[in-house]
């Protein structure tokens, strides 16, 4: 299943991972610490800035709409 993972960064910004498999979300959600979260996207290891939380959205988000 594909969807959007929203990473709430510690600096109060948002990282949006669109059209990713739910396994990406689960991998980030299962991290013991959010200090250096990482996951595998398209067979590549990707590391992010520290995050506060991660949220899964099944549907696309229209960022131009102004959510």
PDB file with one MODEL, atoms N, CA, C and O in Angstrom:
MODEL        1
ATOM      1  N   UNK A   1       0.839  -1.162   0.000  1.00  0.00           N
ATOM      2  CA  UNK A   1       0.000   0.000   0.000  1.00  0.00           C
ATOM      3  C   UNK A   1       0.898   1.244   0.000  1.00  0.00           C
ATOM      4  O   UNK A   1       1.863   1.318   0.760  1.00  0.00           O
ATOM      5  N   UNK A   2       0.575   2.206  -0.847  1.00  0.00           N
ATOM      6  CA  UNK A   2       1.323   3.459  -0.943  1.00  0.00           C
ATOM      7  C   UNK A   2       0.544   4.572  -0.269  1.00  0.00           C
ATOM      8  O   UNK A   2      -0.683   4.523  -0.182  1.00  0.00           O
ATOM      9  N   UNK A   3       1.266   5.576   0.207  1.00  0.00           N
ATOM     10  CA  UNK A   3       0.646   6.716   0.862  1.00  0.00           C
ATOM     11  C   UNK A   3       1.684   7.777   1.145  1.00  0.00           C
ATOM     12  O   UNK A   3       2.706   7.854   0.463  1.00  0.00           O
ATOM     13  N   UNK A   4       1.427   8.596   2.150  1.00  0.00           N
ATOM     14  CA  UNK A   4       2.297   9.706   2.506  1.00  0.00           C
ATOM     15  C   UNK A   4       2.704   9.586   3.974  1.00  0.00           C
ATOM     16  O   UNK A   4       1.858   9.404   4.850  1.00  0.00           O
ATOM     17  N   UNK A   5       4.000   9.688   4.230  1.00  0.00           N
ATOM     18  CA  UNK A   5       4.509   9.712   5.600  1.00  0.00           C
ATOM     19  C   UNK A   5       4.894  11.152   5.932  1.00  0.00           C
ATOM     20  O   UNK A   5       5.625  11.802   5.184  1.00  0.00           O
ATOM     21  N   UNK A   6       4.392  11.635   7.059  1.00  0.00           N
ATOM     22  CA  UNK A   6       4.697  12.987   7.519  1.00  0.00           C
ATOM     23  C   UNK A   6       5.630  12.897   8.720  1.00  0.00           C
ATOM     24  O   UNK A   6       5.286  12.288   9.733  1.00  0.00           O
ATOM     25  N   UNK A   7       6.795  13.496   8.609  1.00  0.00           N
ATOM     26  CA  UNK A   7       7.765  13.503   9.697  1.00  0.00           C
ATOM     27  C   UNK A   7       7.722  14.869  10.366  1.00  0.00           C
ATOM     28  O   UNK A   7       8.033  15.885   9.744  1.00  0.00           O
ATOM     29  N   UNK A   8       7.334  14.886  11.639  1.00  0.00           N
ATOM     30  CA  UNK A   8       7.312  16.123  12.408  1.00  0.00           C
ATOM     31  C   UNK A   8       8.710  16.319  12.990  1.00  0.00           C
ATOM     32  O   UNK A   8       9.111  15.617  13.918  1.00  0.00           O
ATOM     33  N   UNK A   9       9.436  17.267  12.443  1.00  0.00           N
ATOM     34  CA  UNK A   9      10.814  17.493  12.854  1.00  0.00           C
ATOM     35  C   UNK A   9      10.881  18.215  14.193  1.00  0.00           C
ATOM     36  O   UNK A   9       9.958  18.942  14.561  1.00  0.00           O
ATOM     37  N   UNK A  10      11.972  18.013  14.916  1.00  0.00           N
ATOM     38  CA  UNK A  10      12.142  18.657  16.217  1.00  0.00           C
ATOM     39  C   UNK A  10      12.195  20.174  16.109  1.00  0.00           C
ATOM     40  O   UNK A  10      11.875  20.869  17.074  1.00  0.00           O
ATOM     41  N   UNK A  11      12.596  20.705  14.948  1.00  0.00           N
ATOM     42  CA  UNK A  11      12.652  22.156  14.774  1.00  0.00           C
ATOM     43  C   UNK A  11      11.311  22.724  14.305  1.00  0.00           C
ATOM     44  O   UNK A  11      11.242  23.859  13.833  1.00  0.00           O
ATOM     45  N   UNK A  12      10.247  21.924  14.439  1.00  0.00           N
ATOM     46  CA  UNK A  12       8.870  22.314  14.118  1.00  0.00           C
ATOM     47  C   UNK A  12       8.617  22.480  12.621  1.00  0.00           C
ATOM     48  O   UNK A  12       7.666  23.156  12.229  1.00  0.00           O
ATOM     49  N   UNK A  13       9.453  21.876  11.785  1.00  0.00           N
ATOM     50  CA  UNK A  13       9.191  21.838  10.352  1.00  0.00           C
ATOM     51  C   UNK A  13       8.636  20.459  10.012  1.00  0.00           C
ATOM     52  O   UNK A  13       8.606  19.566  10.859  1.00  0.00           O
ATOM     53  N   UNK A  14       8.204  20.295   8.782  1.00  0.00           N
ATOM     54  CA  UNK A  14       7.561  19.064   8.355  1.00  0.00           C
ATOM     55  C   UNK A  14       8.291  18.506   7.141  1.00  0.00           C
ATOM     56  O   UNK A  14       8.577  19.244   6.198  1.00  0.00           O
ATOM     57  N   UNK A  15       8.595  17.217   7.155  1.00  0.00           N
ATOM     58  CA  UNK A  15       9.149  16.530   6.005  1.00  0.00           C
ATOM     59  C   UNK A  15       8.062  15.616   5.460  1.00  0.00           C
ATOM     60  O   UNK A  15       7.493  14.815   6.202  1.00  0.00           O
ATOM     61  N   UNK A  16       7.769  15.730   4.168  1.00  0.00           N
ATOM     62  CA  UNK A  16       6.702  14.961   3.536  1.00  0.00           C
ATOM     63  C   UNK A  16       7.325  13.943   2.596  1.00  0.00           C
ATOM     64  O   UNK A  16       8.062  14.302   1.678  1.00  0.00           O
ATOM     65  N   UNK A  17       7.024  12.668   2.831  1.00  0.00           N
ATOM     66  CA  UNK A  17       7.471  11.587   1.951  1.00  0.00           C
ATOM     67  C   UNK A  17       6.251  11.074   1.212  1.00  0.00           C
ATOM     68  O   UNK A  17       5.466  10.301   1.760  1.00  0.00           O
ATOM     69  N   UNK A  18       6.091  11.503  -0.034  1.00  0.00           N
ATOM     70  CA  UNK A  18       4.907  11.146  -0.809  1.00  0.00           C
ATOM     71  C   UNK A  18       5.127   9.859  -1.595  1.00  0.00           C
ATOM     72  O   UNK A  18       6.243   9.539  -2.005  1.00  0.00           O
ATOM     73  N   UNK A  19       4.022   9.128  -1.794  1.00  0.00           N
ATOM     74  CA  UNK A  19       4.001   7.934  -2.620  1.00  0.00           C
ATOM     75  C   UNK A  19       5.038   6.896  -2.174  1.00  0.00           C
ATOM     76  O   UNK A  19       5.749   6.319  -2.996  1.00  0.00           O
ATOM     77  N   UNK A  20       5.109   6.675  -0.869  1.00  0.00           N
ATOM     78  CA  UNK A  20       6.005   5.658  -0.323  1.00  0.00           C
ATOM     79  C   UNK A  20       5.174   4.492   0.204  1.00  0.00           C
ATOM     80  O   UNK A  20       3.995   4.643   0.525  1.00  0.00           O
ATOM     81  N   UNK A  21       5.800   3.352   0.284  1.00  0.00           N
ATOM     82  CA  UNK A  21       5.130   2.166   0.799  1.00  0.00           C
ATOM     83  C   UNK A  21       4.944   2.281   2.306  1.00  0.00           C
ATOM     84  O   UNK A  21       5.731   2.934   2.991  1.00  0.00           O
ATOM     85  N   UNK A  22       3.913   1.652   2.807  1.00  0.00           N
ATOM     86  CA  UNK A  22       3.627   1.695   4.243  1.00  0.00           C
ATOM     87  C   UNK A  22       4.799   1.131   5.056  1.00  0.00           C
ATOM     88  O   UNK A  22       4.946   1.464   6.232  1.00  0.00           O
ATOM     89  N   UNK A  23       5.622   0.292   4.452  1.00  0.00           N
ATOM     90  CA  UNK A  23       6.785  -0.256   5.153  1.00  0.00           C
ATOM     91  C   UNK A  23       7.776   0.839   5.545  1.00  0.00           C
ATOM     92  O   UNK A  23       8.472   0.701   6.551  1.00  0.00           O
ATOM     93  N   UNK A  24       7.853   1.928   4.767  1.00  0.00           N
ATOM     94  CA  UNK A  24       8.717   3.060   5.101  1.00  0.00           C
ATOM     95  C   UNK A  24       8.235   3.688   6.406  1.00  0.00           C
ATOM     96  O   UNK A  24       9.029   3.962   7.306  1.00  0.00           O
ATOM     97  N   UNK A  25       6.934   3.910   6.497  1.00  0.00           N
ATOM     98  CA  UNK A  25       6.345   4.461   7.729  1.00  0.00           C
ATOM     99  C   UNK A  25       6.621   3.535   8.910  1.00  0.00           C
ATOM    100  O   UNK A  25       7.056   3.988   9.969  1.00  0.00           O
ATOM    101  N   UNK A  26       6.371   2.246   8.730  1.00  0.00           N
ATOM    102  CA  UNK A  26       6.572   1.293   9.825  1.00  0.00           C
ATOM    103  C   UNK A  26       8.027   1.253  10.268  1.00  0.00           C
ATOM    104  O   UNK A  26       8.315   1.141  11.459  1.00  0.00           O
ATOM    105  N   UNK A  27       8.940   1.344   9.314  1.00  0.00           N
ATOM    106  CA  UNK A  27      10.366   1.336   9.638  1.00  0.00           C
ATOM    107  C   UNK A  27      10.727   2.552  10.492  1.00  0.00           C
ATOM    108  O   UNK A  27      11.460   2.430  11.474  1.00  0.00           O
ATOM    109  N   UNK A  28      10.212   3.722  10.118  1.00  0.00           N
ATOM    110  CA  UNK A  28      10.484   4.934  10.897  1.00  0.00           C
ATOM    111  C   UNK A  28       9.793   4.881  12.256  1.00  0.00           C
ATOM    112  O   UNK A  28      10.369   5.295  13.262  1.00  0.00           O
ATOM    113  N   UNK A  29       8.578   4.381  12.288  1.00  0.00           N
ATOM    114  CA  UNK A  29       7.809   4.304  13.529  1.00  0.00           C
ATOM    115  C   UNK A  29       8.468   3.372  14.544  1.00  0.00           C
ATOM    116  O   UNK A  29       8.361   3.595  15.750  1.00  0.00           O
ATOM    117  N   UNK A  30       9.148   2.328  14.065  1.00  0.00           N
ATOM    118  CA  UNK A  30       9.767   1.343  14.946  1.00  0.00           C
ATOM    119  C   UNK A  30      11.164   1.731  15.420  1.00  0.00           C
ATOM    120  O   UNK A  30      11.796   0.977  16.160  1.00  0.00           O
ATOM    121  N   UNK A  31      11.654   2.903  15.001  1.00  0.00           N
ATOM    122  CA  UNK A  31      12.958   3.372  15.461  1.00  0.00           C
ATOM    123  C   UNK A  31      12.922   3.528  16.982  1.00  0.00           C
ATOM    124  O   UNK A  31      11.953   4.052  17.531  1.00  0.00           O
ATOM    125  N   UNK A  32      13.963   3.082  17.650  1.00  0.00           N
ATOM    126  CA  UNK A  32      14.050   3.218  19.106  1.00  0.00           C
ATOM    127  C   UNK A  32      14.186   4.685  19.512  1.00  0.00           C
ATOM    128  O   UNK A  32      13.573   5.130  20.483  1.00  0.00           O
ATOM    129  N   UNK A  33      14.985   5.422  18.768  1.00  0.00           N
ATOM    130  CA  UNK A  33      15.189   6.842  19.022  1.00  0.00           C
ATOM    131  C   UNK A  33      14.869   7.584  17.732  1.00  0.00           C
ATOM    132  O   UNK A  33      14.985   7.036  16.636  1.00  0.00           O
ATOM    133  N   UNK A  34      14.475   8.808  17.880  1.00  0.00           N
ATOM    134  CA  UNK A  34      14.242   9.640  16.706  1.00  0.00           C
ATOM    135  C   UNK A  34      15.410  10.582  16.458  1.00  0.00           C
ATOM    136  O   UNK A  34      15.282  11.525  15.676  1.00  0.00           O
ATOM    137  N   UNK A  35      16.573  10.343  17.123  1.00  0.00           N
ATOM    138  CA  UNK A  35      17.722  11.234  16.972  1.00  0.00           C
ATOM    139  C   UNK A  35      18.286  11.214  15.559  1.00  0.00           C
ATOM    140  O   UNK A  35      18.598  12.268  15.006  1.00  0.00           O
ATOM    141  N   UNK A  36      18.419  10.044  14.975  1.00  0.00           N
ATOM    142  CA  UNK A  36      18.907   9.902  13.605  1.00  0.00           C
ATOM    143  C   UNK A  36      18.031   8.880  12.882  1.00  0.00           C
ATOM    144  O   UNK A  36      18.485   7.776  12.580  1.00  0.00           O
ATOM    145  N   UNK A  37      16.776   9.245  12.603  1.00  0.00           N
ATOM    146  CA  UNK A  37      15.881   8.287  11.969  1.00  0.00           C
ATOM    147  C   UNK A  37      16.346   7.952  10.554  1.00  0.00           C
ATOM    148  O   UNK A  37      16.850   8.813   9.832  1.00  0.00           O
ATOM    149  N   UNK A  38      16.172   6.717  10.181  1.00  0.00           N
ATOM    150  CA  UNK A  38      16.548   6.301   8.830  1.00  0.00           C
ATOM    151  C   UNK A  38      15.587   5.218   8.354  1.00  0.00           C
ATOM    152  O   UNK A  38      14.948   4.529   9.150  1.00  0.00           O
ATOM    153  N   UNK A  39      15.505   5.090   7.046  1.00  0.00           N
ATOM    154  CA  UNK A  39      14.656   4.076   6.438  1.00  0.00           C
ATOM    155  C   UNK A  39      15.205   3.768   5.054  1.00  0.00           C
ATOM    156  O   UNK A  39      16.147   4.410   4.590  1.00  0.00           O
ATOM    157  N   UNK A  40      14.610   2.783   4.401  1.00  0.00           N
ATOM    158  CA  UNK A  40      15.016   2.392   3.061  1.00  0.00           C
ATOM    159  C   UNK A  40      13.946   2.822   2.071  1.00  0.00           C
ATOM    160  O   UNK A  40      12.789   2.418   2.185  1.00  0.00           O
ATOM    161  N   UNK A  41      14.332   3.643   1.098  1.00  0.00           N
ATOM    162  CA  UNK A  41      13.433   4.089   0.036  1.00  0.00           C
ATOM    163  C   UNK A  41      14.114   3.787  -1.290  1.00  0.00           C
ATOM    164  O   UNK A  41      15.244   4.213  -1.530  1.00  0.00           O
ATOM    165  N   UNK A  42      13.415   3.044  -2.154  1.00  0.00           N
ATOM    166  CA  UNK A  42      13.971   2.661  -3.467  1.00  0.00           C
ATOM    167  C   UNK A  42      15.336   1.994  -3.331  1.00  0.00           C
ATOM    168  O   UNK A  42      16.267   2.307  -4.074  1.00  0.00           O
ATOM    169  N   UNK A  43      15.445   1.082  -2.384  1.00  0.00           N
ATOM    170  CA  UNK A  43      16.666   0.310  -2.128  1.00  0.00           C
ATOM    171  C   UNK A  43      17.854   1.166  -1.701  1.00  0.00           C
ATOM    172  O   UNK A  43      19.001   0.742  -1.842  1.00  0.00           O
ATOM    173  N   UNK A  44      17.595   2.364  -1.180  1.00  0.00           N
ATOM    174  CA  UNK A  44      18.653   3.230  -0.677  1.00  0.00           C
ATOM    175  C   UNK A  44      18.350   3.592   0.763  1.00  0.00           C
ATOM    176  O   UNK A  44      17.203   3.861   1.120  1.00  0.00           O
ATOM    177  N   UNK A  45      19.386   3.595   1.587  1.00  0.00           N
ATOM    178  CA  UNK A  45      19.260   3.987   2.978  1.00  0.00           C
ATOM    179  C   UNK A  45      19.206   5.517   3.047  1.00  0.00           C
ATOM    180  O   UNK A  45      20.100   6.199   2.546  1.00  0.00           O
ATOM    181  N   UNK A  46      18.149   6.047   3.672  1.00  0.00           N
ATOM    182  CA  UNK A  46      17.955   7.489   3.765  1.00  0.00           C
ATOM    183  C   UNK A  46      17.920   7.881   5.238  1.00  0.00           C
ATOM    184  O   UNK A  46      17.229   7.248   6.036  1.00  0.00           O
ATOM    185  N   UNK A  47      18.665   8.926   5.596  1.00  0.00           N
ATOM    186  CA  UNK A  47      18.713   9.402   6.978  1.00  0.00           C
ATOM    187  C   UNK A  47      18.123  10.809   7.041  1.00  0.00           C
ATOM    188  O   UNK A  47      18.305  11.611   6.125  1.00  0.00           O
ATOM    189  N   UNK A  48      17.418  11.096   8.127  1.00  0.00           N
ATOM    190  CA  UNK A  48      16.743  12.375   8.301  1.00  0.00           C
ATOM    191  C   UNK A  48      17.252  13.089   9.533  1.00  0.00           C
ATOM    192  O   UNK A  48      17.923  12.500  10.380  1.00  0.00           O
ATOM    193  N   UNK A  49      16.923  14.370   9.621  1.00  0.00           N
ATOM    194  CA  UNK A  49      17.200  15.159  10.818  1.00  0.00           C
ATOM    195  C   UNK A  49      16.343  14.598  11.960  1.00  0.00           C
ATOM    196  O   UNK A  49      15.379  13.878  11.700  1.00  0.00           O
ATOM    197  N   UNK A  50      16.673  14.912  13.214  1.00  0.00           N
ATOM    198  CA  UNK A  50      15.872  14.422  14.339  1.00  0.00           C
ATOM    199  C   UNK A  50      14.390  14.767  14.180  1.00  0.00           C
ATOM    200  O   UNK A  50      14.039  15.876  13.779  1.00  0.00           O
ATOM    201  N   UNK A  51      13.531  13.801  14.500  1.00  0.00           N
ATOM    202  CA  UNK A  51      12.093  14.023  14.386  1.00  0.00           C
ATOM    203  C   UNK A  51      11.410  13.820  15.727  1.00  0.00           C
ATOM    204  O   UNK A  51      11.913  13.129  16.613  1.00  0.00           O
ATOM    205  N   UNK A  52      10.247  14.443  15.845  1.00  0.00           N
ATOM    206  CA  UNK A  52       9.439  14.338  17.055  1.00  0.00           C
ATOM    207  C   UNK A  52       8.442  13.189  16.930  1.00  0.00           C
ATOM    208  O   UNK A  52       8.206  12.461  17.893  1.00  0.00           O
ATOM    209  N   UNK A  53       7.856  13.028  15.740  1.00  0.00           N
ATOM    210  CA  UNK A  53       6.904  11.947  15.506  1.00  0.00           C
ATOM    211  C   UNK A  53       6.738  11.730  14.011  1.00  0.00           C
ATOM    212  O   UNK A  53       7.205  12.525  13.195  1.00  0.00           O
ATOM    213  N   UNK A  54       6.064  10.640  13.668  1.00  0.00           N
ATOM    214  CA  UNK A  54       5.790  10.323  12.270  1.00  0.00           C
ATOM    215  C   UNK A  54       4.330   9.889  12.150  1.00  0.00           C
ATOM    216  O   UNK A  54       3.819   9.156  12.997  1.00  0.00           O
ATOM    217  N   UNK A  55       3.663  10.349  11.087  1.00  0.00           N
ATOM    218  CA  UNK A  55       2.239  10.092  10.876  1.00  0.00           C
ATOM    219  C   UNK A  55       2.051   9.515   9.479  1.00  0.00           C
ATOM    220  O   UNK A  55       2.762   9.900   8.551  1.00  0.00           O
ATOM    221  N   UNK A  56       1.102   8.594   9.320  1.00  0.00           N
ATOM    222  CA  UNK A  56       0.799   7.962   8.033  1.00  0.00           C
ATOM    223  C   UNK A  56      -0.534   8.464   7.503  1.00  0.00           C
ATOM    224  O   UNK A  56      -1.515   8.539   8.243  1.00  0.00           O
ATOM    225  N   UNK A  57      -0.567   8.810   6.215  1.00  0.00           N
ATOM    226  CA  UNK A  57      -1.796   9.218   5.528  1.00  0.00           C
ATOM    227  C   UNK A  57      -1.970   8.307   4.321  1.00  0.00           C
ATOM    228  O   UNK A  57      -1.091   8.230   3.462  1.00  0.00           O
ATOM    229  N   UNK A  58      -3.108   7.617   4.259  1.00  0.00           N
ATOM    230  CA  UNK A  58      -3.353   6.682   3.160  1.00  0.00           C
ATOM    231  C   UNK A  58      -3.511   7.388   1.821  1.00  0.00           C
ATOM    232  O   UNK A  58      -3.147   6.839   0.781  1.00  0.00           O
ATOM    233  N   UNK A  59      -4.046   8.591   1.842  1.00  0.00           N
ATOM    234  CA  UNK A  59      -4.338   9.300   0.605  1.00  0.00           C
ATOM    235  C   UNK A  59      -3.331  10.422   0.384  1.00  0.00           C
ATOM    236  O   UNK A  59      -2.609  10.820   1.298  1.00  0.00           O
ATOM    237  N   UNK A  60      -3.297  10.928  -0.862  1.00  0.00           N
ATOM    238  CA  UNK A  60      -2.429  12.062  -1.165  1.00  0.00           C
ATOM    239  C   UNK A  60      -2.908  13.291  -0.419  1.00  0.00           C
ATOM    240  O   UNK A  60      -4.094  13.432  -0.120  1.00  0.00           O
ATOM    241  N   UNK A  61      -1.980  14.168  -0.127  1.00  0.00           N
ATOM    242  CA  UNK A  61      -2.308  15.421   0.554  1.00  0.00           C
ATOM    243  C   UNK A  61      -2.134  16.550  -0.448  1.00  0.00           C
ATOM    244  O   UNK A  61      -1.088  16.661  -1.088  1.00  0.00           O
ATOM    245  N   UNK A  62      -3.139  17.375  -0.582  1.00  0.00           N
ATOM    246  CA  UNK A  62      -3.075  18.525  -1.488  1.00  0.00           C
ATOM    247  C   UNK A  62      -2.444  19.689  -0.719  1.00  0.00           C
ATOM    248  O   UNK A  62      -3.144  20.447  -0.049  1.00  0.00           O
ATOM    249  N   UNK A  63      -1.138  19.823  -0.819  1.00  0.00           N
ATOM    250  CA  UNK A  63      -0.423  20.859  -0.069  1.00  0.00           C
ATOM    251  C   UNK A  63      -0.736  22.265  -0.598  1.00  0.00           C
ATOM    252  O   UNK A  63      -0.581  23.242   0.135  1.00  0.00           O
ATOM    253  N   UNK A  64      -1.172  22.381  -1.853  1.00  0.00           N
ATOM    254  CA  UNK A  64      -1.538  23.672  -2.408  1.00  0.00           C
ATOM    255  C   UNK A  64      -2.864  24.174  -1.845  1.00  0.00           C
ATOM    256  O   UNK A  64      -3.146  25.371  -1.891  1.00  0.00           O
ATOM    257  N   UNK A  65      -3.669  23.271  -1.318  1.00  0.00           N
ATOM    258  CA  UNK A  65      -4.993  23.631  -0.774  1.00  0.00           C
ATOM    259  C   UNK A  65      -4.866  24.460   0.492  1.00  0.00           C
ATOM    260  O   UNK A  65      -5.711  25.315   0.760  1.00  0.00           O
ATOM    261  N   UNK A  66      -3.823  24.219   1.272  1.00  0.00           N
ATOM    262  CA  UNK A  66      -3.597  25.024   2.480  1.00  0.00           C
ATOM    263  C   UNK A  66      -3.998  24.319   3.764  1.00  0.00           C
ATOM    264  O   UNK A  66      -4.561  24.948   4.660  1.00  0.00           O
ATOM    265  N   UNK A  67      -3.723  23.036   3.872  1.00  0.00           N
ATOM    266  CA  UNK A  67      -4.041  22.302   5.087  1.00  0.00           C
ATOM    267  C   UNK A  67      -3.275  22.871   6.250  1.00  0.00           C
ATOM    268  O   UNK A  67      -3.407  22.384   7.373  1.00  0.00           O
TER     269      UNK A  67
ENDMDL
END
